[in-house]
PDB file of C-alpha atoms in Angstrom:
ATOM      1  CA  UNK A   1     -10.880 113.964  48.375  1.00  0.00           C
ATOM      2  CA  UNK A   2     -11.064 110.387  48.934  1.00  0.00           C
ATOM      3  CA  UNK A   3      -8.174 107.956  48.078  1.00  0.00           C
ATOM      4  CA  UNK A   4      -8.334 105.272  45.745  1.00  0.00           C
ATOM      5  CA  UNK A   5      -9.601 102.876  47.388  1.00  0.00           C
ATOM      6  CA  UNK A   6     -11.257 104.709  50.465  1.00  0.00           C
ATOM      7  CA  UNK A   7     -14.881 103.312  50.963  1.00  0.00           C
ATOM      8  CA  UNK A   8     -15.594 105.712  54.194  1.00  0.00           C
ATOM      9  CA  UNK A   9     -15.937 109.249  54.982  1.00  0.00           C
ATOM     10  CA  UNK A  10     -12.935 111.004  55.081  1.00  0.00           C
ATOM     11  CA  UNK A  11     -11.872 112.331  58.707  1.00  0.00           C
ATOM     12  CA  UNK A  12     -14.214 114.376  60.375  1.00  0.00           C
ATOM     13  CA  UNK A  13     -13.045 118.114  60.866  1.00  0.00           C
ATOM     14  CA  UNK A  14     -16.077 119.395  62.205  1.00  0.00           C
ATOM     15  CA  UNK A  15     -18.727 118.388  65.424  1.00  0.00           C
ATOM     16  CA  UNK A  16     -21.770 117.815  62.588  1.00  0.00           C
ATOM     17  CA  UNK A  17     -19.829 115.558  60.125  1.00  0.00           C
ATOM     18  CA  UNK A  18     -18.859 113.370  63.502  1.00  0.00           C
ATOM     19  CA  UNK A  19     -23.008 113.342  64.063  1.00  0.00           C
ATOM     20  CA  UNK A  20     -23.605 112.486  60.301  1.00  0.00           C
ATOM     21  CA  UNK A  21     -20.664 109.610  59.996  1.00  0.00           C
ATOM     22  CA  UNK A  22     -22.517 108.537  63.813  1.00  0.00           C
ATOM     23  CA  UNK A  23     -26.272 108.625  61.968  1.00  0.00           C
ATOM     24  CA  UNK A  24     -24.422 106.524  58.497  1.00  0.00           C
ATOM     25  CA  UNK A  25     -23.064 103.583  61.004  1.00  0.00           C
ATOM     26  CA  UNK A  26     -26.603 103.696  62.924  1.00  0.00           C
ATOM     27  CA  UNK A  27     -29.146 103.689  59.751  1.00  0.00           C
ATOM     28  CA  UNK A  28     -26.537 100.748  58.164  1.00  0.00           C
ATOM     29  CA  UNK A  29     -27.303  99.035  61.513  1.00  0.00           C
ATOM     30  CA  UNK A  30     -30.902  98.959  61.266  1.00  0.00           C
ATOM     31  CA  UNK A  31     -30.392  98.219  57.341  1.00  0.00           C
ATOM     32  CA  UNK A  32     -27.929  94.725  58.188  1.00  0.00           C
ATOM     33  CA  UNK A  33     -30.917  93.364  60.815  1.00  0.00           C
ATOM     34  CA  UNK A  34     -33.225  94.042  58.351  1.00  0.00           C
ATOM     35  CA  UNK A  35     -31.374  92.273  55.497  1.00  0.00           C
ATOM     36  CA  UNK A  36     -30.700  89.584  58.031  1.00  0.00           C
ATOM     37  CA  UNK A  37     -34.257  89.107  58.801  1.00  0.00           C
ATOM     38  CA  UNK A  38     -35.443  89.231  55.397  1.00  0.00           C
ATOM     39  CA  UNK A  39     -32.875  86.838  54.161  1.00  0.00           C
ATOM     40  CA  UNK A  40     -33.504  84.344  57.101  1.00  0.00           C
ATOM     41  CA  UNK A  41     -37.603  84.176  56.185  1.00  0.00           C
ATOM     42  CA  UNK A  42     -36.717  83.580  53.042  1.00  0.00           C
ATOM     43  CA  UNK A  43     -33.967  80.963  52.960  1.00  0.00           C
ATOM     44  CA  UNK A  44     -36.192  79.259  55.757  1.00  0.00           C
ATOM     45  CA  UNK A  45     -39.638  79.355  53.441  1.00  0.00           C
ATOM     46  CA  UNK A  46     -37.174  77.961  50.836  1.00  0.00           C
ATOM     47  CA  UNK A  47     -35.765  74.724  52.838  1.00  0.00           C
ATOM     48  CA  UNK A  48     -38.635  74.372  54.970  1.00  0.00           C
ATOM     49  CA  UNK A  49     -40.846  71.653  53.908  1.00  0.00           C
ATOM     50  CA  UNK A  50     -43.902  72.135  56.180  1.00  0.00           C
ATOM     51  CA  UNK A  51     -45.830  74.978  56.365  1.00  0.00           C
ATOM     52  CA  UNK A  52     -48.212  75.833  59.384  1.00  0.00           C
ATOM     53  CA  UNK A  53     -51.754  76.666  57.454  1.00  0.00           C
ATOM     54  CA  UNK A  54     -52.226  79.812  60.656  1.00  0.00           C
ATOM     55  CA  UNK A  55     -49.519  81.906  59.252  1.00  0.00           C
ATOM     56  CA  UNK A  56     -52.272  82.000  56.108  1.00  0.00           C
ATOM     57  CA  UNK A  57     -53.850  85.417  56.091  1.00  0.00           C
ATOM     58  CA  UNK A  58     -53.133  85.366  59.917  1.00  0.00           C
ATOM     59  CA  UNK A  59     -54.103  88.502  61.794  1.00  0.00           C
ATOM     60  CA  UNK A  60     -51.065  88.143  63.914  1.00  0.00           C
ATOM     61  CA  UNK A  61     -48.358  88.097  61.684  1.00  0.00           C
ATOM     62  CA  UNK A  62     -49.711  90.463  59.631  1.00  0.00           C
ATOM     63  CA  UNK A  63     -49.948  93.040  62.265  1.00  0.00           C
ATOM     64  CA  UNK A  64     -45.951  91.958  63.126  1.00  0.00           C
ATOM     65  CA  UNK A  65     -44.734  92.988  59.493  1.00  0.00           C
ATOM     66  CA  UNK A  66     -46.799  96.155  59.839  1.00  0.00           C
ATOM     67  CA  UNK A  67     -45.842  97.241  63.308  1.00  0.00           C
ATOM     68  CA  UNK A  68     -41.415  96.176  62.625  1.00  0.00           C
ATOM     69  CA  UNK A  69     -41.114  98.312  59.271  1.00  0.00           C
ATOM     70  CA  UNK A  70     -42.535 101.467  61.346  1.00  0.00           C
ATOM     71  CA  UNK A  71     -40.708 100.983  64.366  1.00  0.00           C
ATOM     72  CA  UNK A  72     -37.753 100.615  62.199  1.00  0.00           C
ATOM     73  CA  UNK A  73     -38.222 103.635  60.388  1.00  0.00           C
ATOM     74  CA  UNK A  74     -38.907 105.374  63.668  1.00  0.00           C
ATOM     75  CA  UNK A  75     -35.655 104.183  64.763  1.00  0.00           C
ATOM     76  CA  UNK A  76     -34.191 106.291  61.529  1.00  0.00           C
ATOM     77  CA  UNK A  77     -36.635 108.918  61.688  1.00  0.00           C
ATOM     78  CA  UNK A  78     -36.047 110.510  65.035  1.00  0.00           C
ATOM     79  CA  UNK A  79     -31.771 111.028  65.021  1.00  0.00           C
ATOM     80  CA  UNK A  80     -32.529 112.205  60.972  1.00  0.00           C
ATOM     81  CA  UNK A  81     -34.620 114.947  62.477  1.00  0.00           C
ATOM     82  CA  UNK A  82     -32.337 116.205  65.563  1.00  0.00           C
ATOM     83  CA  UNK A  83     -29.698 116.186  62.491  1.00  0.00           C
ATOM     84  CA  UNK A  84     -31.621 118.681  60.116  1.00  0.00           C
ATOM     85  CA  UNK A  85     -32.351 120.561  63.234  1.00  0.00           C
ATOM     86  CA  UNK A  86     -28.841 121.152  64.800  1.00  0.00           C
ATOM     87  CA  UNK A  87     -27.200 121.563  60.694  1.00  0.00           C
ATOM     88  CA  UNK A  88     -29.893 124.845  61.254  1.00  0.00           C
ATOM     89  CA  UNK A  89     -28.637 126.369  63.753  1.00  0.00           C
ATOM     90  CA  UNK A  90     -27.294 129.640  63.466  1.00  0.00           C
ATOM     91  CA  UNK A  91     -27.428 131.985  66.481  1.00  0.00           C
ATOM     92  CA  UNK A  92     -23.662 132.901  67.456  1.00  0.00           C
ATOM     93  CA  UNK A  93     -21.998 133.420  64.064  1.00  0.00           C
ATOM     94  CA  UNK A  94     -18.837 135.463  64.951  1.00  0.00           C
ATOM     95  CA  UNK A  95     -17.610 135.828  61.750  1.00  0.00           C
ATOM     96  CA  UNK A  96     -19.568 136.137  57.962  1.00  0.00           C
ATOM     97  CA  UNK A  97     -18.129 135.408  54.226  1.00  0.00           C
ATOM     98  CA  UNK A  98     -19.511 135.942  52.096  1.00  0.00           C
ATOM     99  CA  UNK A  99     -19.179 133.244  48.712  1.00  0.00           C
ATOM    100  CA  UNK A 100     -20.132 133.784  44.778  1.00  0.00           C
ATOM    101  CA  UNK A 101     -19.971 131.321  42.151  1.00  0.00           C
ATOM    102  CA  UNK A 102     -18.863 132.067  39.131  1.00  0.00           C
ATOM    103  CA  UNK A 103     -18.096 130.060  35.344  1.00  0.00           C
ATOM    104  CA  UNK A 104     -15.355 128.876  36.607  1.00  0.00           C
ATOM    105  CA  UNK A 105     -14.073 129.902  39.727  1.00  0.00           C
ATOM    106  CA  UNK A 106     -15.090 131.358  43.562  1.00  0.00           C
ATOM    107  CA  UNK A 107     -15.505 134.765  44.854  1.00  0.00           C
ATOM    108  CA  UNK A 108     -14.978 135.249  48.355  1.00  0.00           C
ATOM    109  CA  UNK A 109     -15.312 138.254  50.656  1.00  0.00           C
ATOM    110  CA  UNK A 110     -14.719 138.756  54.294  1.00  0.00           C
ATOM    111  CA  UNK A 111     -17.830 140.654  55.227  1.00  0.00           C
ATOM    112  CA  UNK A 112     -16.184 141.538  58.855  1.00  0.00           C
ATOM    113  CA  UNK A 113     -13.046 143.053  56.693  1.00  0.00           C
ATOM    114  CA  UNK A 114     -14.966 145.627  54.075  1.00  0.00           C
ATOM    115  CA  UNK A 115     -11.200 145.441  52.018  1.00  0.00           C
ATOM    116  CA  UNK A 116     -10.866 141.776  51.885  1.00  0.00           C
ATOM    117  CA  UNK A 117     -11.914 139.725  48.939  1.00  0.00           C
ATOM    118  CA  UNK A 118     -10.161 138.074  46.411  1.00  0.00           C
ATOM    119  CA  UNK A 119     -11.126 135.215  43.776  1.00  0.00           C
ATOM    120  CA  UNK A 120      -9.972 131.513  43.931  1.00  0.00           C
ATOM    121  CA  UNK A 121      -8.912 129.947  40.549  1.00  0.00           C
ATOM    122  CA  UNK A 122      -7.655 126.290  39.886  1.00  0.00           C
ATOM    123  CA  UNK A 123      -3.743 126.323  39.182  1.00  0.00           C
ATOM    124  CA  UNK A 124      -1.730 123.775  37.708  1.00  0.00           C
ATOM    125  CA  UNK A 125       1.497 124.161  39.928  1.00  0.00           C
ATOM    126  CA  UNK A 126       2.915 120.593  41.161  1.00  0.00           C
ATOM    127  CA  UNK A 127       3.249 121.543  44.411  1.00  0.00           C
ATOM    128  CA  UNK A 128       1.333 119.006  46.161  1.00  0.00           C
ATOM    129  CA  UNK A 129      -0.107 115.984  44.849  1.00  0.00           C
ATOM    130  CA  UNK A 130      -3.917 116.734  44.738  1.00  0.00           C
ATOM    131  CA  UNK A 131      -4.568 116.591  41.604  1.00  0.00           C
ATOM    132  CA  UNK A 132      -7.562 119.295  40.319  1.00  0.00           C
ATOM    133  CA  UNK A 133      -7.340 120.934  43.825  1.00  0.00           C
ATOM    134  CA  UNK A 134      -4.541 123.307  43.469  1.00  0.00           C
ATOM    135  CA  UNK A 135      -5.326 127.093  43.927  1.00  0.00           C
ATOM    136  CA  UNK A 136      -3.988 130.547  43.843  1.00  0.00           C
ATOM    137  CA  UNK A 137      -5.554 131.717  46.892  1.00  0.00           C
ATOM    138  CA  UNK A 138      -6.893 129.549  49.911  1.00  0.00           C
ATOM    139  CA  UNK A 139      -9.717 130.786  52.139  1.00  0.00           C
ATOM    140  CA  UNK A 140      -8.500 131.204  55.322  1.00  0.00           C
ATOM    141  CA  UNK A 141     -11.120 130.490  58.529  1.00  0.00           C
ATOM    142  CA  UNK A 142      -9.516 130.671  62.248  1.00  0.00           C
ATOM    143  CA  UNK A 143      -9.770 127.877  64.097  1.00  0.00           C
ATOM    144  CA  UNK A 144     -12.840 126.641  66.804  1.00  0.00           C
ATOM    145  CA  UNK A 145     -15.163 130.151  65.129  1.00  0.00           C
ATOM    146  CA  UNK A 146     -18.941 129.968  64.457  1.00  0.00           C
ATOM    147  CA  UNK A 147     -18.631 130.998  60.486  1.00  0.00           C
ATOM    148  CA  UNK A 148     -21.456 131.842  58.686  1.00  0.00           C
ATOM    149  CA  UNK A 149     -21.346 131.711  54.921  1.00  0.00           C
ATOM    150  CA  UNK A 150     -23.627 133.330  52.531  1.00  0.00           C
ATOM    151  CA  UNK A 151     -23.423 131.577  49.168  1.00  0.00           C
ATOM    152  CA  UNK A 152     -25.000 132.914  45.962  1.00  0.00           C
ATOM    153  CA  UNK A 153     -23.784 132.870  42.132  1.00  0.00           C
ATOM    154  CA  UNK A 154     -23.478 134.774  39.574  1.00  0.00           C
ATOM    155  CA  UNK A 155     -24.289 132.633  36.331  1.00  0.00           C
ATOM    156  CA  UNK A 156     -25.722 129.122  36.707  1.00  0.00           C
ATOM    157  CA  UNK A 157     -26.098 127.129  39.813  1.00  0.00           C
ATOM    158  CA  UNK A 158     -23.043 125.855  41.743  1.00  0.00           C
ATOM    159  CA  UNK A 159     -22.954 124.081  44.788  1.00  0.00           C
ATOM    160  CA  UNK A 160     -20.205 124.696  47.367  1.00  0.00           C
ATOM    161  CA  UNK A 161     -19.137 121.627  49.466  1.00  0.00           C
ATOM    162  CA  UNK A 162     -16.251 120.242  51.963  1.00  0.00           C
ATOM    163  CA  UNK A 163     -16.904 116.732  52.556  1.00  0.00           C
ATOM    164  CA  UNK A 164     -14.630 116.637  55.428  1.00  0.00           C
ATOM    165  CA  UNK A 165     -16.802 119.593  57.073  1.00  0.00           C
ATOM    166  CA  UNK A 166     -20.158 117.986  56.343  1.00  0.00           C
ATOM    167  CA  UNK A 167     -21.271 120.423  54.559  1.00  0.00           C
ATOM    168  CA  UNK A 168     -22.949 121.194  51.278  1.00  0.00           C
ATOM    169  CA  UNK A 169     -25.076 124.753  49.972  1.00  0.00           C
ATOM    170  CA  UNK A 170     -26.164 125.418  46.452  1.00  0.00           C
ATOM    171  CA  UNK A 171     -25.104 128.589  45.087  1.00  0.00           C
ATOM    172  CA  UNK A 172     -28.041 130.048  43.282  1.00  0.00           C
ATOM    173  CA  UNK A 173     -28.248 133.092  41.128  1.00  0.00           C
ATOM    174  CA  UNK A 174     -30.709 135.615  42.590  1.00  0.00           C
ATOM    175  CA  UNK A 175     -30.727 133.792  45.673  1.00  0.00           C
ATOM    176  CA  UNK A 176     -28.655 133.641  49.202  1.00  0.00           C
ATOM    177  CA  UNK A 177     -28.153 130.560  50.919  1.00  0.00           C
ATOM    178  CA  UNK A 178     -26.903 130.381  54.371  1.00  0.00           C
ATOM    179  CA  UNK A 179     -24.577 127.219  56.897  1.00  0.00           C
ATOM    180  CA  UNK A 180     -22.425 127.824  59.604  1.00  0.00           C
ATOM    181  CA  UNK A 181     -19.883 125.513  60.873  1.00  0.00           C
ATOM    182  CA  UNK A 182     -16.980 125.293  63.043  1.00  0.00           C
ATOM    183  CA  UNK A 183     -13.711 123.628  62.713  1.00  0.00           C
ATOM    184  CA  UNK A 184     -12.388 121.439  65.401  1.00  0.00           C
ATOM    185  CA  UNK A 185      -8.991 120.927  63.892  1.00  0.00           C
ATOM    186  CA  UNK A 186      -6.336 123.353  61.836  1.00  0.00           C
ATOM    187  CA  UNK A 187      -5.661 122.026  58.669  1.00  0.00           C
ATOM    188  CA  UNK A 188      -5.971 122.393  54.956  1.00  0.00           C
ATOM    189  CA  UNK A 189      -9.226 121.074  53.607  1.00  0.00           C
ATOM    190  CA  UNK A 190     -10.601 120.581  49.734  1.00  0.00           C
ATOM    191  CA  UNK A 191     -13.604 120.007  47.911  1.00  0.00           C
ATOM    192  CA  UNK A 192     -15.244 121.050  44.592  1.00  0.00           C
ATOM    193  CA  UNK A 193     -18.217 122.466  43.082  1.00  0.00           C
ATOM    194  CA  UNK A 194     -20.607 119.335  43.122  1.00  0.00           C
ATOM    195  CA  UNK A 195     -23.219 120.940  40.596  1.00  0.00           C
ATOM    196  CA  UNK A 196     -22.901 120.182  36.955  1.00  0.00           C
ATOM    197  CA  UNK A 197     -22.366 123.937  36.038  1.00  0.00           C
ATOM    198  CA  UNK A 198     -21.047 123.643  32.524  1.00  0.00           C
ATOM    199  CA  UNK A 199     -17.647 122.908  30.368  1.00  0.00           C
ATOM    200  CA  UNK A 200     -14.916 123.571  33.292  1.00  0.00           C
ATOM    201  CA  UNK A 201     -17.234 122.296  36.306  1.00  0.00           C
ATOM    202  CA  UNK A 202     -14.590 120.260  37.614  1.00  0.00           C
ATOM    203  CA  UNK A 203     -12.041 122.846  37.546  1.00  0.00           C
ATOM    204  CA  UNK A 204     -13.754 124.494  40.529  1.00  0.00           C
ATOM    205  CA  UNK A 205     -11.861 123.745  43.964  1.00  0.00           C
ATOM    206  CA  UNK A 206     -12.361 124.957  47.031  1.00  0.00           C
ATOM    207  CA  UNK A 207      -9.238 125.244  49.879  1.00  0.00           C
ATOM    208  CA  UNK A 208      -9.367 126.305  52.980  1.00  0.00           C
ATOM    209  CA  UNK A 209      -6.690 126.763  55.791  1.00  0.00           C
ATOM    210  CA  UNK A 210      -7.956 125.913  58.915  1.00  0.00           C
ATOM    211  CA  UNK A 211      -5.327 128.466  61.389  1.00  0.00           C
ATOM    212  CA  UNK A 212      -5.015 129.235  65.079  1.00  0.00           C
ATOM    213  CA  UNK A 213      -7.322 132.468  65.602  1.00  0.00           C
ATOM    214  CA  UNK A 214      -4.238 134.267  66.667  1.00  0.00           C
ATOM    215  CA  UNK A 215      -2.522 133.642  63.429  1.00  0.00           C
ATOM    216  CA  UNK A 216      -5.859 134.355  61.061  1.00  0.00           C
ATOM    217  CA  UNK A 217      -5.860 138.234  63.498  1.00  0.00           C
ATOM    218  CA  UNK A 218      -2.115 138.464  62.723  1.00  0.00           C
ATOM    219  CA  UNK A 219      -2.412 138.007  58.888  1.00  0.00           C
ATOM    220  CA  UNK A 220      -5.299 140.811  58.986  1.00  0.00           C
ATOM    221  CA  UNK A 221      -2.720 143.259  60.596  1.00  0.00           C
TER     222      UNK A 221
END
């Protein structure tokens, strides 16, 4: 998770968090020229001692502060949309798992591997210093894969999430959810369940270890 201290996204692992931290710095653009503006009308109607009696219920600049809000909201309205629409795609998938929440701790099942599953609990070994993010047993996902996930639960909502991966599906009972996503980078990445799901909600990490798909094959054999 973020450091103490960190005011950004952590590093991108993934092609759509890149897009997403690329949409943030855009929309904050558009957000400083309109602060900018603002603040300059202001601070000028404020100092300025003479006032031109036109700008009074003026056609003119009425129709300006109608027409820059929506061209500025196109402006954030358009890359939002190709966003929601690539974060949906879901053709290739090469590989499924398949992910259940439970009260307190995740189920996980290769759906590819009909012997594979195995549950991930919270540990309290001192082996590395993330603190609330050790585990028993990491998921591991090869590297550069189309994975599709399909999260439900088996209690009360949960939410699954890696904010390095950009990614973020609720885990509701009764219900399958679906994302795919593909890792540009081997690694270990964390995150935790990010919906209030009772006593021991923050003792819910997720791992996963990001390998080379020669070494995620070789641990299968």
């Amino acid at each position: 998770m973020p450091t103490w201290g960190s005011l950004y996204f952590q590093n991108s692992s993934s092609a759509m968090m890149e897009q997403l931290i690329f949409f943030h710095d855009h929309t904050m653009m558009i957000m400083i020229m309109i602060m900018i503006l603002v603040g300059y009308m202001l601070l000028s109607s404020c100092i300025n001692k003479f006032y031109n009696l036109g700008l009074f219920e003026g056609q003119e600049m009425e129709s300006i502060w109608t027409i820059l809000p929506a061209v500025f909201l196109l402006l954030i309205a358009f890359p939002s949309i190709r966003l929601l629409y690539l974060m949906e795609e879901n053709e290739f998938s090469e590989m499924t798992i398949k992910v259940l929440g439970h009260q307190w701790y995740w189920s996980y099942e290769y759906s590819d591997f009909s012997f594979s599953s195995f549950d991930m609990y919270m540990t309290s070994s001192n082996e590395n210093l993330f603190r609330l993010l050790n585990v028993d047993n990491s998921l591991m996902v090869p590297y550069n894969t189309d994975v599709r996930m399909i999260v439900s639960s088996m209690d009360v909502i949960h939410s699954w999430t890696i904010p390095a991966l950009g990614v973020k599906v609720d885990a509701v009972p009764g219900r399958l959810n679906q994302l795919s996503y593909i890792f540009n980078r081997v690694g270990m990445f964390v995150g935790q369940c990010s919906e209030i799901c009772g006593a021991n909600h923050s003792f819910m990490p997720i791992v996963i270890s990001v390998v080379p798909r020669l070494m995620f094959l070789q641990n299968w054999n």
